[in-house]
XYZ file of N, CA and C in Angstrom:
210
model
N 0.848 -1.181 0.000
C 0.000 0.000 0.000
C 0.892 1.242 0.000
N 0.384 2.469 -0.669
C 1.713 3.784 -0.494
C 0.783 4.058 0.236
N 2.004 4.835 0.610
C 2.307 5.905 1.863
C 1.039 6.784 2.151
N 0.129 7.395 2.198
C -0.804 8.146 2.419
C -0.094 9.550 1.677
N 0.898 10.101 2.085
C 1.182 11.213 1.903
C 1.309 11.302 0.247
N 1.291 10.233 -0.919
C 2.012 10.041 -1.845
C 0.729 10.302 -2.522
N -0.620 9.983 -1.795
C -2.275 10.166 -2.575
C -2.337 12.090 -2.193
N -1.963 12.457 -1.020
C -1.979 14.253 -0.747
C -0.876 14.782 -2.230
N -0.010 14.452 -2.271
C 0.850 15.284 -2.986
C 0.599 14.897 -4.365
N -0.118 13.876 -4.792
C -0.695 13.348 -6.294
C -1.989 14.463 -6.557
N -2.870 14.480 -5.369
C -3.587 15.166 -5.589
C -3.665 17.048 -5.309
N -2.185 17.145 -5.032
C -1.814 18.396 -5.129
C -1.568 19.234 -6.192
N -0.565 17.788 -7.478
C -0.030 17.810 -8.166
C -1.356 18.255 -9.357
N -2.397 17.328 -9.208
C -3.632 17.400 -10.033
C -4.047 18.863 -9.844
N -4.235 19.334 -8.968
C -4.806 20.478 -9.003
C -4.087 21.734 -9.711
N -2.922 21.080 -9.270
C -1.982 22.762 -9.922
C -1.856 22.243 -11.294
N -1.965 21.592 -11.650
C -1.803 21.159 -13.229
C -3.000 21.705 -13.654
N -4.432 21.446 -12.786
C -5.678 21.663 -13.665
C -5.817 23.158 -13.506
N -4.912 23.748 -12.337
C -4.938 25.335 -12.330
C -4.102 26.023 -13.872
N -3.341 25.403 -14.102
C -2.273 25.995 -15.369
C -2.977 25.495 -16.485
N -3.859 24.739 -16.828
C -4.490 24.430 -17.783
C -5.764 25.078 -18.016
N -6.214 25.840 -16.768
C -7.171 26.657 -16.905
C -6.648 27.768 -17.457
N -5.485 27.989 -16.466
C -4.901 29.919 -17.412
C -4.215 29.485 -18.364
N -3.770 28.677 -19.293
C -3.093 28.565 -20.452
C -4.553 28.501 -21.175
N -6.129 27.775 -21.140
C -6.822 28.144 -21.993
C -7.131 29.351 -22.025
N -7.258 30.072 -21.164
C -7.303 31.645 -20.926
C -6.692 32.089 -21.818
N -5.604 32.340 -21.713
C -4.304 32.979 -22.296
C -4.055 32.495 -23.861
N -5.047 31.508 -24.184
C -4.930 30.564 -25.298
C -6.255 31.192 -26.338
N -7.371 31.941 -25.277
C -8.321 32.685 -25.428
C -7.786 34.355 -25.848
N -7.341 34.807 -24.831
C -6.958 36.251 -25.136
C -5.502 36.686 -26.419
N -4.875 35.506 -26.498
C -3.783 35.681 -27.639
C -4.969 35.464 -28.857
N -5.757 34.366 -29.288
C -6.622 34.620 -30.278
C -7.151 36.256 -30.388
N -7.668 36.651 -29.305
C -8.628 38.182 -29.449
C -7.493 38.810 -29.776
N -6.349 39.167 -29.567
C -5.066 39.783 -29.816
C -4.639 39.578 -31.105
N -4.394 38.310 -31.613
C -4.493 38.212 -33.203
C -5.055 38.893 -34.248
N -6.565 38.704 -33.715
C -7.486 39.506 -34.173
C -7.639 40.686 -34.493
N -7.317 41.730 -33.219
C -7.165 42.650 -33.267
C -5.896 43.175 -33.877
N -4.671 42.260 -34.029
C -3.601 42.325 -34.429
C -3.937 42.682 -36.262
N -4.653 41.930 -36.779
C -5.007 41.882 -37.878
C -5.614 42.598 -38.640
N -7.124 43.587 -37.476
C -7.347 44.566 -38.075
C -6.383 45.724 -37.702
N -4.943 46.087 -36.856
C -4.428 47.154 -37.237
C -3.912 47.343 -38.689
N -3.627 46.074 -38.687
C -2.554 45.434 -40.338
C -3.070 46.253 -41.060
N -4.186 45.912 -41.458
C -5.362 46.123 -42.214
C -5.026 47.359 -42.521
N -6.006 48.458 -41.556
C -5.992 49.373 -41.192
C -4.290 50.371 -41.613
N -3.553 49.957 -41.094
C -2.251 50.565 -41.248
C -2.056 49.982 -43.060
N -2.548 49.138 -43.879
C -2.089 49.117 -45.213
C -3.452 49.877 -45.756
N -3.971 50.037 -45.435
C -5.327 50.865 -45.969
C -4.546 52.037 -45.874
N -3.861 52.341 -44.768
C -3.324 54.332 -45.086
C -2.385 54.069 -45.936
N -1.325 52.796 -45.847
C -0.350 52.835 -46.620
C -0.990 53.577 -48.439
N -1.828 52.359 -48.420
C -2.176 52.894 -49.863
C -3.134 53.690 -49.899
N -3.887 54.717 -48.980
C -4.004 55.814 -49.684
C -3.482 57.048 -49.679
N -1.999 56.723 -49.122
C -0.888 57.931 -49.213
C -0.323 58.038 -50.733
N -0.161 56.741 -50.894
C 0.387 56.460 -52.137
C -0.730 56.960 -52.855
N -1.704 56.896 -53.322
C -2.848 57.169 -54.317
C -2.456 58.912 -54.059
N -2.537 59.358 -52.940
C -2.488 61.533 -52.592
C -0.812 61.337 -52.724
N -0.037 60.761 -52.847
C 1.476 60.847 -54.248
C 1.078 60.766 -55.527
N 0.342 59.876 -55.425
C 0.423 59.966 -57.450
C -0.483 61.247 -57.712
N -1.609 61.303 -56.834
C -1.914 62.836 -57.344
C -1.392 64.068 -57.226
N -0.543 64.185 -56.368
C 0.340 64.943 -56.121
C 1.422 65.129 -57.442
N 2.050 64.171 -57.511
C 3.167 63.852 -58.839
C 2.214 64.322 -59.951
N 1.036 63.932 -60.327
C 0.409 64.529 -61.596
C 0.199 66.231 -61.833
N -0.371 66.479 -60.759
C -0.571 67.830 -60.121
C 0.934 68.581 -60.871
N 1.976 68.031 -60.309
C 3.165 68.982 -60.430
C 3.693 68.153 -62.091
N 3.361 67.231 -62.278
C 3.683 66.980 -63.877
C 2.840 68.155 -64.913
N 1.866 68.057 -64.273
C 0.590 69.046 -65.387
C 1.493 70.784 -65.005
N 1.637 70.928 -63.571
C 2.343 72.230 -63.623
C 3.590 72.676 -64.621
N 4.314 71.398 -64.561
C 5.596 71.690 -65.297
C 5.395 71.510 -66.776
N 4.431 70.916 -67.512
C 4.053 71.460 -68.875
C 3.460 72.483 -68.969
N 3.045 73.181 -68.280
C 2.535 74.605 -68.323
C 3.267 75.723 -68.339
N 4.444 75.337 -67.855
C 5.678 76.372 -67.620
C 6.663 76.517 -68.975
């Protein structure tokens, strides 16, 4: 038969395991929402990218049309 103390510290062991498996789904939860949100800055930040670029090319035309005028 074991020891008595060997069923306390098994079932110590269980618990802190089922404690870290609770906050790793957590944390397994909030890195998804973070992705997410990660994804629409992307987004967002290539959406200005290109419409800086679009107010350059109008810009560049702007001063192309000026300089045939001159």
């Amino acid at each position: 038969m074991p020891h008595p103390e060997v069923a306390r510290l098994l079932h110590t062991m269980f618990d802190a395991n089922n404690t870290a498996f609770a906050a790793l789904r957590r944390a397994n939860t909030a890195m998804g929402a973070a992705n997410a949100s990660m994804g629409e800055a992307i987004q967002a930040h290539d959406d200005a990218i290109q419409a800086a670029l679009v107010a350059n090319q109008a810009a560049i035309d702007v001063l192309n049309a000026l300089s045939k005028d001159q």
